[in-house]
PDB file of C-alpha atoms in Angstrom:
ATOM      1  CA  MET A   1      45.864 -31.172  42.471  1.00 55.00           C
ATOM      2  CA  ALA A   2      49.321 -33.154  41.327  1.00 68.00           C
ATOM      3  CA  ARG A   3      50.006 -33.834  45.087  1.00 73.00           C
ATOM      4  CA  THR A   4      46.699 -35.490  45.532  1.00 79.00           C
ATOM      5  CA  THR A   5      47.148 -37.662  42.505  1.00 85.00           C
ATOM      6  CA  ILE A   6      50.529 -38.703  43.790  1.00 82.00           C
ATOM      7  CA  SER A   7      49.270 -39.434  47.075  1.00 89.00           C
ATOM      8  CA  ASP A   8      46.282 -41.525  45.636  1.00 89.00           C
ATOM      9  CA  ALA A   9      48.649 -43.643  43.553  1.00 89.00           C
ATOM     10  CA  ARG A  10      50.972 -44.098  46.615  1.00 91.00           C
ATOM     11  CA  LYS A  11      47.732 -45.428  48.632  1.00 91.00           C
ATOM     12  CA  LYS A  12      46.557 -47.592  45.812  1.00 93.00           C
ATOM     13  CA  ASP A  13      50.180 -49.115  45.488  1.00 93.00           C
ATOM     14  CA  THR A  14      50.613 -49.625  49.190  1.00 93.00           C
ATOM     15  CA  ARG A  15      47.025 -51.342  49.515  1.00 94.00           C
ATOM     16  CA  GLU A  16      47.867 -53.507  46.389  1.00 95.00           C
ATOM     17  CA  LYS A  17      50.977 -54.631  48.130  1.00 94.00           C
ATOM     18  CA  ILE A  18      49.221 -55.425  51.535  1.00 95.00           C
ATOM     19  CA  GLU A  19      46.477 -57.486  49.740  1.00 94.00           C
ATOM     20  CA  LEU A  20      49.394 -59.561  47.793  1.00 94.00           C
ATOM     21  CA  GLY A  21      50.885 -60.080  51.106  1.00 94.00           C
ATOM     22  CA  GLY A  22      47.995 -61.372  52.484  1.00 93.00           C
ATOM     23  CA  LEU A  23      47.865 -63.912  49.794  1.00 94.00           C
ATOM     24  CA  ILE A  24      51.158 -65.354  50.824  1.00 95.00           C
ATOM     25  CA  VAL A  25      49.680 -65.762  54.420  1.00 93.00           C
ATOM     26  CA  LYS A  26      46.309 -67.151  53.255  1.00 91.00           C
ATOM     27  CA  ALA A  27      48.669 -69.872  51.287  1.00 93.00           C
ATOM     28  CA  GLY A  28      50.531 -70.843  54.377  1.00 94.00           C
ATOM     29  CA  LEU A  29      53.952 -69.523  52.929  1.00 96.00           C
ATOM     30  CA  HIS A  30      54.521 -66.660  55.451  1.00 93.00           C
ATOM     31  CA  TYR A  31      57.615 -68.608  57.056  1.00 96.00           C
ATOM     32  CA  GLU A  32      59.255 -69.079  53.597  1.00 97.00           C
ATOM     33  CA  LYS A  33      62.393 -67.489  52.581  1.00 97.00           C
ATOM     34  CA  ARG A  34      61.769 -64.493  50.324  1.00 96.00           C
ATOM     35  CA  ALA A  35      63.958 -65.944  47.604  1.00 98.00           C
ATOM     36  CA  LEU A  36      61.942 -69.131  47.432  1.00 97.00           C
ATOM     37  CA  LEU A  37      58.769 -67.249  47.073  1.00 97.00           C
ATOM     38  CA  LEU A  38      59.997 -64.798  44.661  1.00 96.00           C
ATOM     39  CA  GLY A  39      61.720 -67.809  42.547  1.00 97.00           C
ATOM     40  CA  ALA A  40      58.419 -69.845  42.886  1.00 97.00           C
ATOM     41  CA  LEU A  41      56.515 -66.864  41.302  1.00 96.00           C
ATOM     42  CA  ILE A  42      58.841 -66.021  38.401  1.00 97.00           C
ATOM     43  CA  ASP A  43      58.641 -69.890  37.725  1.00 97.00           C
ATOM     44  CA  LEU A  44      54.950 -69.681  37.953  1.00 96.00           C
ATOM     45  CA  SER A  45      54.831 -66.559  35.652  1.00 96.00           C
ATOM     46  CA  GLU A  46      56.868 -68.357  33.070  1.00 95.00           C
ATOM     47  CA  ARG A  47      54.772 -71.520  33.085  1.00 94.00           C
ATOM     48  CA  LEU A  48      51.468 -69.560  32.953  1.00 94.00           C
ATOM     49  CA  LYS A  49      52.507 -67.792  29.809  1.00 94.00           C
ATOM     50  CA  THR A  50      52.378 -71.293  27.918  1.00 94.00           C
ATOM     51  CA  ASN A  51      50.167 -73.478  29.718  1.00 95.00           C
ATOM     52  CA  VAL A  52      46.561 -72.796  29.622  1.00 95.00           C
ATOM     53  CA  GLN A  53      45.590 -75.849  31.408  1.00 96.00           C
ATOM     54  CA  GLU A  54      47.828 -75.124  34.326  1.00 95.00           C
ATOM     55  CA  ARG A  55      46.489 -71.574  34.507  1.00 95.00           C
ATOM     56  CA  SER A  56      42.794 -72.997  34.813  1.00 95.00           C
ATOM     57  CA  ARG A  57      43.805 -75.566  37.294  1.00 96.00           C
ATOM     58  CA  LEU A  58      45.427 -73.108  39.676  1.00 95.00           C
ATOM     59  CA  LEU A  59      42.625 -70.623  39.211  1.00 94.00           C
ATOM     60  CA  ALA A  60      40.246 -73.246  40.311  1.00 94.00           C
ATOM     61  CA  ILE A  61      42.346 -74.191  43.207  1.00 94.00           C
ATOM     62  CA  GLY A  62      42.607 -70.378  44.091  1.00 93.00           C
ATOM     63  CA  ALA A  63      38.592 -69.568  43.555  1.00 92.00           C
ATOM     64  CA  GLU A  64      37.727 -72.549  45.970  1.00 92.00           C
ATOM     65  CA  ALA A  65      40.315 -71.027  48.585  1.00 91.00           C
ATOM     66  CA  PHE A  66      38.279 -67.794  48.384  1.00 89.00           C
ATOM     67  CA  GLY A  67      35.106 -69.466  48.632  1.00 89.00           C
ATOM     68  CA  LYS A  68      34.218 -68.546  45.064  1.00 69.00           C
ATOM     69  CA  ALA A  69      34.102 -71.725  42.741  1.00 50.00           C
ATOM     70  CA  ASP A  70      32.553 -69.527  39.811  1.00 47.00           C
ATOM     71  CA  GLU A  71      35.620 -67.465  39.376  1.00 46.00           C
TER      72      GLU A  71
END
């Protein structure tokens, strides 16, 4: 039983990482250096903690890119 739980958790983690990598590709950033991407994500994380308008603006851009203007 424990083995199945660990296996399921690993599969879920792997799937999430693949999906997140797909977002980098969808954004057209797959040729950028990893350090730049990580720096951008860290900076974004900090900005989103304090800026509700920026969060809403970026959410709208992302929703449009996914074809879901209502998310």
